[in-house]
Short mmCIF file of C-alpha atoms in Angstrom, two decimals:
data_model
loop_
_atom_site.label_atom_id
_atom_site.label_comp_id
_atom_site.label_asym_id
_atom_site.label_seq_id
_atom_site.Cartn_x
_atom_site.Cartn_y
_atom_site.Cartn_z
CA MET A 16 53.30 81.32 75.97
CA GLY A 17 51.68 81.12 79.40
CA LYS A 18 54.70 79.34 80.85
CA THR A 19 57.03 81.99 79.42
CA VAL A 20 54.96 84.79 80.95
CA LYS A 21 54.88 82.96 84.28
CA LEU A 22 58.65 82.46 84.16
CA SER A 23 59.19 86.13 83.32
CA GLY A 24 57.00 87.10 86.25
CA ARG A 25 58.99 84.85 88.56
CA ILE A 26 62.30 86.31 87.39
CA ILE A 27 61.08 89.91 87.62
CA LYS A 28 59.59 89.27 91.06
CA ALA A 29 62.92 87.88 92.30
CA MET A 30 64.76 90.78 90.73
CA GLY A 31 62.35 93.29 92.23
CA LEU A 32 62.85 91.83 95.68
CA PHE A 33 66.62 91.81 95.52
CA THR A 34 67.11 95.05 93.63
CA GLY A 35 64.84 96.78 96.15
CA VAL A 36 66.79 95.43 99.09
CA GLN A 37 70.08 96.02 97.35
CA ALA A 38 69.05 99.59 96.55
CA VAL A 39 68.75 100.20 100.29
CA MET A 40 72.01 98.38 100.86
CA ILE A 41 73.69 100.51 98.22
CA LEU A 42 72.44 103.65 99.94
CA LEU A 43 73.96 102.36 103.18
CA SER A 44 77.12 101.45 101.29
CA ILE A 45 77.21 104.95 99.84
CA VAL A 46 77.29 106.35 103.36
CA ARG A 47 80.18 104.09 104.34
CA THR A 48 82.03 104.64 101.06
CA LYS A 49 81.59 108.40 101.29
CA LEU A 50 82.95 108.40 104.84
CA VAL A 51 85.95 106.33 103.79
CA ALA A 52 86.59 108.59 100.80
CA VAL A 53 86.29 111.83 102.78
CA TRP A 54 87.76 110.82 106.15
CA LEU A 55 90.30 108.24 104.98
CA GLY A 56 90.91 109.24 101.36
CA PRO A 57 92.08 106.93 98.56
CA ALA A 58 94.55 105.31 100.99
CA GLY A 59 91.66 104.02 103.09
CA VAL A 60 89.84 102.66 100.05
CA GLY A 61 93.07 100.93 98.99
CA LEU A 62 93.57 99.38 102.43
CA ASN A 63 90.01 98.12 102.40
CA ALA A 64 90.67 96.54 98.98
CA ILE A 65 93.69 94.70 100.40
CA PHE A 66 91.69 93.13 103.24
CA ILE A 67 88.78 92.24 100.97
CA SER A 68 90.90 90.55 98.31
CA THR A 69 92.94 88.65 100.93
CA GLN A 70 89.87 87.37 102.78
CA GLU A 71 88.09 86.36 99.58
CA LEU A 72 91.17 84.50 98.38
CA LEU A 73 91.41 82.51 101.62
CA VAL A 74 87.69 81.75 101.79
CA SER A 75 87.85 80.48 98.22
CA ALA A 76 90.96 78.39 98.88
CA VAL A 77 89.80 76.71 102.10
CA GLY A 78 86.00 76.81 101.78
CA LEU A 79 85.78 74.56 98.70
CA ASN A 80 83.10 76.85 97.26
CA LEU A 81 80.42 75.52 99.57
CA ARG A 82 77.72 77.91 98.41
CA THR A 83 77.88 77.04 94.71
CA GLY A 84 78.38 73.33 95.29
CA GLY A 85 75.84 73.27 98.10
CA VAL A 86 73.12 74.96 96.04
CA ARG A 87 73.54 72.43 93.27
CA GLU A 88 73.62 69.49 95.71
CA LEU A 89 70.48 70.58 97.56
CA SER A 90 68.55 71.69 94.45
CA ALA A 91 69.09 68.35 92.71
CA ALA A 92 68.27 66.26 95.80
CA PRO A 93 64.89 64.54 96.30
CA ALA A 94 62.75 66.25 98.93
CA SER A 95 63.18 63.32 101.32
CA GLU A 96 66.97 63.67 101.22
CA ARG A 97 67.37 67.43 101.63
CA SER A 98 67.39 67.56 105.45
CA ARG A 99 70.17 64.99 105.63
CA ARG A 100 72.20 66.63 102.86
CA MET A 101 71.80 69.97 104.60
CA GLY A 102 73.20 68.44 107.80
CA VAL A 103 76.16 67.08 105.85
CA LEU A 104 76.75 70.52 104.34
CA LEU A 105 76.70 72.26 107.75
CA ARG A 106 79.04 69.73 109.36
CA VAL A 107 81.57 70.09 106.56
CA ALA A 108 81.26 73.88 106.73
CA MET A 109 82.16 73.87 110.42
CA MET A 110 85.28 71.76 109.81
CA LEU A 111 86.41 73.95 106.91
CA ALA A 112 85.71 77.17 108.86
CA VAL A 113 87.96 76.11 111.73
CA GLY A 114 90.64 75.06 109.25
CA GLY A 115 90.40 78.39 107.43
CA CYS A 116 90.80 80.39 110.64
CA VAL A 117 93.86 78.39 111.69
CA ALA A 118 95.44 78.62 108.23
CA THR A 119 94.99 82.41 108.14
CA VAL A 120 96.69 82.88 111.50
CA ALA A 121 99.57 80.62 110.43
CA LEU A 122 100.03 82.52 107.15
CA SER A 123 99.60 86.01 108.62
CA PRO A 124 103.32 87.01 108.56
CA ALA A 125 103.67 85.89 104.95
CA LEU A 126 100.43 87.62 103.93
CA SER A 127 101.61 90.84 105.55
CA TYR A 128 104.93 90.71 103.72
CA TRP A 129 103.50 89.79 100.32
CA THR A 130 100.83 92.47 100.49
CA LEU A 131 102.45 95.35 102.36
CA SER A 132 106.17 94.49 102.00
CA THR A 133 106.52 94.27 105.79
CA THR A 134 105.75 91.68 108.48
CA SER A 135 104.95 94.30 111.12
CA GLU A 136 101.23 94.21 110.24
CA TRP A 137 100.92 90.43 110.66
CA TRP A 138 98.42 90.83 113.49
CA CYS A 139 95.92 92.49 111.10
CA PHE A 140 95.97 89.43 108.86
CA ALA A 141 95.78 87.12 111.89
CA LEU A 142 92.58 88.88 112.97
CA LEU A 143 91.32 88.45 109.43
CA GLY A 144 91.12 84.73 110.27
CA VAL A 145 87.88 85.46 112.13
CA GLY A 146 86.39 86.82 108.93
CA VAL A 147 87.67 83.84 106.94
CA GLY A 148 86.04 81.32 109.29
CA ALA A 149 82.78 83.26 109.41
CA GLY A 150 82.77 83.64 105.62
CA ILE A 151 83.13 79.88 105.06
CA TYR A 152 80.27 78.95 107.40
CA LEU A 153 78.19 81.78 105.97
CA ASP A 154 78.34 80.16 102.53
CA ALA A 155 76.71 76.96 103.83
CA ASP A 156 73.77 78.82 105.40
CA LEU A 157 73.28 80.93 102.27
CA ALA A 158 73.35 77.79 100.12
CA ALA A 159 70.60 76.23 102.23
CA LEU A 160 68.41 79.33 101.92
CA GLN A 161 69.03 79.76 98.20
CA ALA A 162 68.35 76.11 97.33
CA ALA A 163 65.13 76.22 99.36
CA GLY A 164 63.99 79.30 97.45
CA LYS A 165 63.88 81.46 100.58
CA LEU A 166 64.59 84.67 98.70
CA LYS A 167 63.03 86.97 101.30
CA ALA A 168 65.21 85.44 104.00
CA LEU A 169 68.30 85.94 101.84
CA ALA A 170 67.31 89.56 101.35
CA ARG A 171 66.83 90.06 105.11
CA VAL A 172 70.28 88.61 105.80
CA SER A 173 72.01 91.04 103.46
CA PHE A 174 70.03 94.01 104.73
CA ALA A 175 70.65 93.27 108.43
CA ALA A 176 74.40 92.90 107.95
CA SER A 177 74.62 96.11 105.92
CA LEU A 178 72.53 98.12 108.40
CA ALA A 179 74.51 96.92 111.43
CA CYS A 180 77.78 97.69 109.71
CA THR A 181 76.66 101.20 108.78
CA LEU A 182 75.44 102.05 112.28
CA VAL A 183 78.74 101.00 113.84
CA SER A 184 81.10 102.15 111.09
CA VAL A 185 80.21 105.85 111.36
CA PRO A 186 81.65 106.42 114.86
CA LEU A 187 84.53 104.00 114.19
CA TYR A 188 85.62 105.74 111.00
CA TYR A 189 85.32 109.14 112.65
CA GLY A 190 87.29 108.20 115.74
CA LEU A 191 89.86 105.71 114.42
CA ARG A 192 90.26 106.73 110.79
CA LEU A 193 92.50 104.16 109.01
CA GLN A 194 92.56 101.90 112.09
CA ALA A 195 88.79 101.35 111.69
CA VAL A 196 89.02 99.67 108.26
CA LEU A 197 89.70 96.15 109.55
CA PRO A 198 87.26 96.21 112.53
CA VAL A 199 84.41 97.43 110.32
CA TYR A 200 85.08 94.76 107.71
CA LEU A 201 85.25 91.98 110.31
CA LEU A 202 82.10 93.24 112.00
CA MET A 203 80.12 93.11 108.79
CA THR A 204 81.31 89.57 108.00
CA VAL A 205 80.49 88.21 111.47
CA VAL A 206 77.05 89.87 111.62
CA TYR A 207 76.31 88.55 108.14
CA ALA A 208 77.21 85.01 109.23
CA LEU A 209 75.22 85.13 112.47
CA TRP A 210 72.11 86.52 110.80
CA ALA A 211 72.31 83.96 107.99
CA ARG A 212 72.42 81.18 110.59
CA ARG A 213 69.37 82.65 112.30
CA GLU A 214 67.37 82.86 109.07
CA ARG A 215 68.34 79.35 108.01
CA ARG A 216 67.16 77.94 111.34
CA LEU A 217 63.86 79.84 111.07
CA CYS A 218 63.06 79.21 107.40
CA CYS A 219 64.51 75.81 106.54
CA PRO A 220 63.55 72.39 107.88
CA ALA A 221 65.73 71.18 110.73
CA PRO A 222 68.77 69.40 109.29
CA VAL A 223 69.60 65.82 110.16
CA MET A 224 73.09 66.24 111.60
CA PRO A 225 75.42 63.27 111.07
CA GLY A 226 78.74 62.77 112.86
CA TYR A 227 81.76 64.63 111.51
CA ALA A 228 83.40 61.50 110.06
CA GLU A 229 80.17 60.36 108.42
CA ALA A 230 79.53 63.85 107.08
CA TRP A 231 82.95 63.99 105.48
CA ARG A 232 82.40 60.62 103.79
CA SER A 233 78.92 61.55 102.58
CA ALA A 234 80.13 64.89 101.25
CA ARG A 235 82.79 63.42 98.96
CA PRO A 236 80.79 63.83 95.71
CA MET A 237 79.98 67.44 96.59
CA LEU A 238 83.55 68.10 97.70
CA ARG A 239 84.96 66.70 94.46
CA LEU A 240 82.93 69.27 92.55
CA GLY A 241 83.85 71.81 95.19
CA ILE A 242 87.54 71.20 94.59
CA PHE A 243 87.15 72.05 90.91
CA LEU A 244 85.07 75.11 91.79
CA THR A 245 87.65 76.10 94.37
CA VAL A 246 90.52 75.85 91.92
CA ALA A 247 88.61 78.15 89.57
CA ALA A 248 87.66 80.54 92.39
CA VAL A 249 91.19 80.61 93.78
CA VAL A 250 92.54 81.48 90.35
CA GLY A 251 90.05 84.34 90.21
CA ARG A 252 90.81 85.58 93.72
CA LEU A 253 94.53 85.13 93.14
CA THR A 254 94.49 87.19 89.96
CA SER A 255 92.52 89.88 91.79
CA TYR A 256 95.00 89.73 94.66
CA LEU A 257 97.98 89.87 92.30
CA PHE A 258 96.57 92.91 90.55
CA VAL A 259 96.08 94.65 93.90
CA VAL A 260 99.68 93.80 94.75
CA PHE A 261 100.79 95.08 91.33
CA MET A 262 98.95 98.36 91.90
CA SER A 263 100.32 98.71 95.44
CA ARG A 264 103.89 98.25 94.18
CA PHE A 265 103.89 100.03 90.82
CA ALA A 266 101.25 102.70 91.39
CA SER A 267 100.55 105.02 94.25
CA GLU A 268 98.30 103.96 97.11
CA GLY A 269 95.86 106.60 95.97
CA GLU A 270 95.64 105.08 92.49
CA LEU A 271 94.89 101.70 94.05
CA GLY A 272 92.00 103.32 95.89
CA VAL A 273 90.76 104.93 92.67
CA TYR A 274 90.89 101.58 90.89
CA GLN A 275 89.00 99.87 93.71
CA ALA A 276 86.35 102.58 93.61
CA GLY A 277 85.90 102.06 89.87
CA PHE A 278 85.80 98.30 90.30
CA THR A 279 83.07 98.71 92.93
CA LEU A 280 81.02 100.94 90.64
CA ILE A 281 81.12 98.39 87.83
CA ASN A 282 80.82 95.15 89.77
CA THR A 283 78.61 96.22 92.68
CA TYR A 284 76.41 99.13 91.64
CA VAL A 285 76.00 98.31 87.94
CA GLY A 286 76.24 94.58 88.64
CA VAL A 287 73.31 94.64 91.05
CA ILE A 288 71.13 93.09 88.34
CA PHE A 289 73.41 90.05 88.08
CA THR A 290 73.39 89.56 91.83
CA ALA A 291 69.61 89.75 91.97
CA LEU A 292 68.97 87.36 89.11
CA SER A 293 71.64 84.76 89.88
CA THR A 294 70.06 84.03 93.26
CA GLU A 295 66.96 82.64 91.56
CA TYR A 296 68.45 81.64 88.20
CA TYR A 297 71.15 79.17 89.29
CA PRO A 298 68.99 76.80 91.40
CA ARG A 299 66.30 76.87 88.71
CA LEU A 300 68.81 76.02 85.99
CA ALA A 301 70.35 73.24 88.12
CA SER A 302 66.93 71.68 88.66
CA VAL A 303 66.51 71.13 84.86
CA SER A 304 70.12 70.24 84.06
CA ALA A 305 69.03 66.87 82.60
CA SER A 306 67.03 68.58 79.82
CA ARG A 307 68.98 70.42 77.11
CA MET A 308 65.86 71.94 75.63
CA ARG A 309 64.66 73.43 78.92
CA MET A 310 68.14 74.78 79.66
CA GLU A 311 68.26 76.46 76.23
CA VAL A 312 64.91 78.14 76.92
CA PHE A 313 65.98 79.30 80.39
CA VAL A 314 69.32 80.69 79.17
CA ALA A 315 67.81 82.60 76.24
CA HIS A 316 64.97 83.96 78.36
CA GLU A 317 67.29 85.03 81.16
CA PHE A 318 69.62 86.93 78.85
CA LYS A 319 66.72 88.66 77.10
CA ILE A 320 65.48 90.04 80.41
CA VAL A 321 68.93 91.06 81.64
CA ALA A 322 69.92 92.74 78.36
CA ARG A 323 66.74 94.78 78.15
CA MET A 324 67.34 96.07 81.66
CA LEU A 325 70.99 96.82 81.04
CA MET A 326 70.60 98.92 77.89
CA PRO A 327 68.92 101.95 79.49
CA LEU A 328 71.09 101.52 82.59
CA MET A 329 74.27 101.83 80.51
CA VAL A 330 73.07 105.07 78.91
CA VAL A 331 72.04 106.58 82.25
CA PHE A 332 75.38 105.58 83.76
CA LEU A 333 77.34 107.29 80.97
CA ILE A 334 75.28 110.46 81.32
CA ALA A 335 75.49 110.67 85.13
CA ASP A 336 79.00 109.28 85.72
CA LYS A 337 80.49 112.48 87.17
CA LEU A 338 77.52 113.03 89.45
CA MET A 339 77.77 109.44 90.69
CA VAL A 340 81.45 109.83 91.53
CA ARG A 341 80.81 113.08 93.41
CA VAL A 342 77.95 111.52 95.38
CA LEU A 343 79.56 108.16 96.06
CA TYR A 344 83.16 109.23 96.54
CA ALA A 345 84.85 112.61 96.18
CA GLU A 346 86.39 114.88 93.54
CA SER A 347 89.76 113.15 93.97
CA PHE A 348 88.25 109.97 92.47
CA MET A 349 87.46 111.53 89.06
CA PRO A 350 90.42 109.74 87.37
CA LEU A 351 88.34 106.53 87.45
CA LEU A 352 85.88 107.89 84.83
CA PRO A 353 87.73 106.57 81.73
CA TYR A 354 87.83 103.12 83.32
CA VAL A 355 84.15 102.86 84.22
CA ASP A 356 82.86 104.60 81.07
CA ILE A 357 84.57 102.13 78.76
CA ALA A 358 83.90 99.12 81.00
CA VAL A 359 80.17 99.81 81.24
CA CYS A 360 79.95 99.43 77.45
CA GLY A 361 80.94 95.79 77.90
CA MET A 362 78.19 94.98 80.40
CA ALA A 363 76.07 93.23 77.76
CA LEU A 364 79.00 90.91 77.00
CA ARG A 365 79.30 90.22 80.71
CA ALA A 366 75.55 89.51 80.95
CA PHE A 367 75.71 87.07 78.05
CA SER A 368 78.69 85.25 79.58
CA PHE A 369 76.95 85.24 82.96
CA CYS A 370 73.85 83.50 81.64
CA VAL A 371 75.72 80.85 79.64
CA ALA A 372 78.48 80.08 82.17
CA TYR A 373 75.89 78.92 84.70
CA VAL A 374 75.13 76.03 82.34
CA VAL A 375 78.57 74.60 83.11
CA LEU A 376 77.88 74.85 86.84
CA ALA A 377 74.37 73.44 86.57
CA ARG A 378 75.72 70.40 84.73
CA GLY A 379 78.39 69.88 87.38
CA ASP A 380 81.20 69.91 84.81
CA GLY A 381 83.98 70.86 87.20
CA ARG A 382 86.91 70.32 84.83
CA MET A 383 85.40 72.47 82.12
CA TYR A 384 84.57 75.19 84.63
CA VAL A 385 88.17 75.26 85.86
CA PHE A 386 89.41 75.60 82.28
CA LEU A 387 86.89 78.32 81.47
CA GLU A 388 87.40 80.44 84.57
CA GLY A 389 91.14 79.87 84.86
CA THR A 390 91.82 80.85 81.27
CA SER A 391 89.65 83.95 81.41
CA GLU A 392 91.02 85.14 84.77
CA ILE A 393 94.66 84.78 83.71
CA LEU A 394 93.86 86.55 80.45
CA GLY A 395 92.08 89.28 82.43
CA LEU A 396 95.09 89.81 84.67
CA VAL A 397 97.44 90.13 81.69
CA LEU A 398 95.03 92.51 79.95
CA LYS A 399 94.61 94.70 83.04
CA ILE A 400 98.33 94.98 83.69
CA GLY A 401 99.05 95.67 80.03
CA GLY A 402 96.13 98.08 79.67
CA TYR A 403 97.10 100.05 82.77
CA MET A 404 100.74 100.32 81.73
CA LEU A 405 99.79 101.47 78.23
CA TRP A 406 96.79 103.76 78.79
CA GLY A 407 96.27 104.08 82.54
CA PHE A 408 92.70 103.87 83.77
CA ALA A 409 91.29 103.95 80.23
CA GLY A 410 93.36 100.83 79.56
CA LEU A 411 91.63 99.06 82.43
CA GLY A 412 88.28 99.75 80.76
CA VAL A 413 89.53 98.38 77.44
CA ALA A 414 90.86 95.29 79.26
CA TYR A 415 87.42 94.73 80.85
CA VAL A 416 85.63 94.76 77.48
CA VAL A 417 88.21 92.54 75.73
CA GLU A 418 88.17 90.05 78.60
CA TYR A 419 84.41 89.54 78.40
CA LEU A 420 84.48 89.44 74.60
CA VAL A 421 86.92 86.52 74.74
CA TYR A 422 85.01 84.95 77.64
CA GLY A 423 81.79 85.15 75.66
CA CYS A 424 83.38 83.38 72.68
CA MET A 425 84.63 80.65 75.02
CA VAL A 426 81.22 79.98 76.57
CA VAL A 427 79.62 79.81 73.12
CA CYS A 428 82.07 77.05 72.16
CA ILE A 429 81.37 75.16 75.41
CA TYR A 430 77.62 75.59 74.98
CA ARG A 431 77.79 74.02 71.52
CA ARG A 432 80.03 71.26 72.86
CA TYR A 433 77.11 70.24 75.10
CA GLY A 434 74.94 69.91 72.00
CA MET A 435 73.04 73.13 72.74
CA ARG A 436 72.35 75.99 70.34
CA PHE A 437 71.56 79.70 70.51
CA ARG A 438 68.75 81.29 68.66
CA GLY A 439 69.91 84.05 66.32
CA ALA A 440 67.92 86.64 68.27
CA THR A 441 70.06 86.03 71.38
CA LEU A 442 73.35 86.78 69.66
CA ARG A 443 71.89 89.77 67.80
CA LEU A 444 70.58 91.18 71.07
CA CYS A 445 74.03 90.84 72.65
CA ALA A 446 75.73 92.58 69.71
CA GLY A 447 73.09 95.31 69.61
CA ALA A 448 73.31 96.06 73.33
CA THR A 449 77.11 96.29 73.15
CA ALA A 450 76.93 98.55 70.11
CA LEU A 451 74.44 100.78 71.93
CA GLY A 452 76.87 101.24 74.81
CA PHE A 453 79.75 102.25 72.59
CA ALA A 454 77.52 104.50 70.49
CA ALA A 455 76.37 106.32 73.64
CA LEU A 456 79.99 106.67 74.77
CA MET A 457 81.00 108.07 71.37
CA VAL A 458 78.17 110.59 71.38
CA LYS A 459 79.13 111.67 74.88
CA TYR A 460 82.79 112.05 73.85
CA ILE A 461 81.88 114.12 70.78
CA ILE A 462 79.64 116.41 72.80
CA GLN A 463 82.20 116.91 75.59
CA ASN A 464 85.34 117.20 73.52
CA GLY A 465 84.16 118.05 70.04
CA PHE A 466 81.54 120.69 70.71
CA ASN A 467 82.41 121.55 74.33
CA LEU A 468 78.76 121.70 75.30
CA LEU A 469 79.30 120.09 78.70
#
């Protein structure tokens, strides 16, 4: 009992730290998002989505998922080996960062044509190479901080990058309008990378830096796992990129911006709990990956905490959805409400999948992770396209819930394949939290449309 209470305190402390910092970051993000929505409109939000999805796809493809693989490698290493393994990680990150920058410049005409149906904007994608290189090296520094348990340093990194971006983005958005989207995005990525390097040098032991050839040889086990993680990540980024391309070709640019705004609400603002908890949860789970019993306890305990936090959050979100859109965006973004209202009801399914899927990563089962993520991402793309074509933005919400329902069933099968079992209370809590979300949505719908009280 004492250990459980201590573990809960550790989780809540980590969540309190990151949710507090992220709350400030969200407020800063609200300022930037509001400026984009008002000064640039849905077209500006859509353009920002294009650059984000392109950069994330390239970082995933070239960076070999250094943060996820690096955290596992450093967390599982004996204390005497961590400085050397950190040096190996940083050397490999530098090589991959240079390669990513060069690859982005070389592919810039093709990226411009595939995304915007013209090669005239190739120079924008060439400049994006700076962000790709910075993003790859950033992952190595963040992995070192996360594996070392330097949660306060990680929080400072995120806050500094967000604050710097906000201070500079205001005059840029006002003066340059749409032309400011790319400079602001690149600025935030570069500042993020530089500050992460500073914090890693201050908070972590000095790495033992091998030569580049030796580092590449020593990193082969980590890179093999990284290749599997990269394949899974690339599939995810590619499906996201393909859906952005689908929206840019078959919907208006404004609708793309509305979709991106809804996606941000669900995955950034509501998903802040997942971001906060995963920072502490993943290294802790990786450190006990040899013990099935301890992993079962950690998974069940993590989901219990996340689900109990999500249930009131879902109800509040459904009640205040219109106010949130008006504050965060503008009246022209109201069409996203059906999407986010339905999707938020599936957050418990997402939380359950989140907690269990990390078991696959902690065990280093790269092939299984590729199968799991690849299957779910391709299914999600098909569901989103089909849902949008059938029911518009409401269809995107339905697709979100169905995707995580199927994903949850898949992780249960994999969990049992490892010889691990769920307690009945865990599955009942997941079902109850999901039912609560849909019940709240139904009550809201009846009040608004049945009795016209709101």
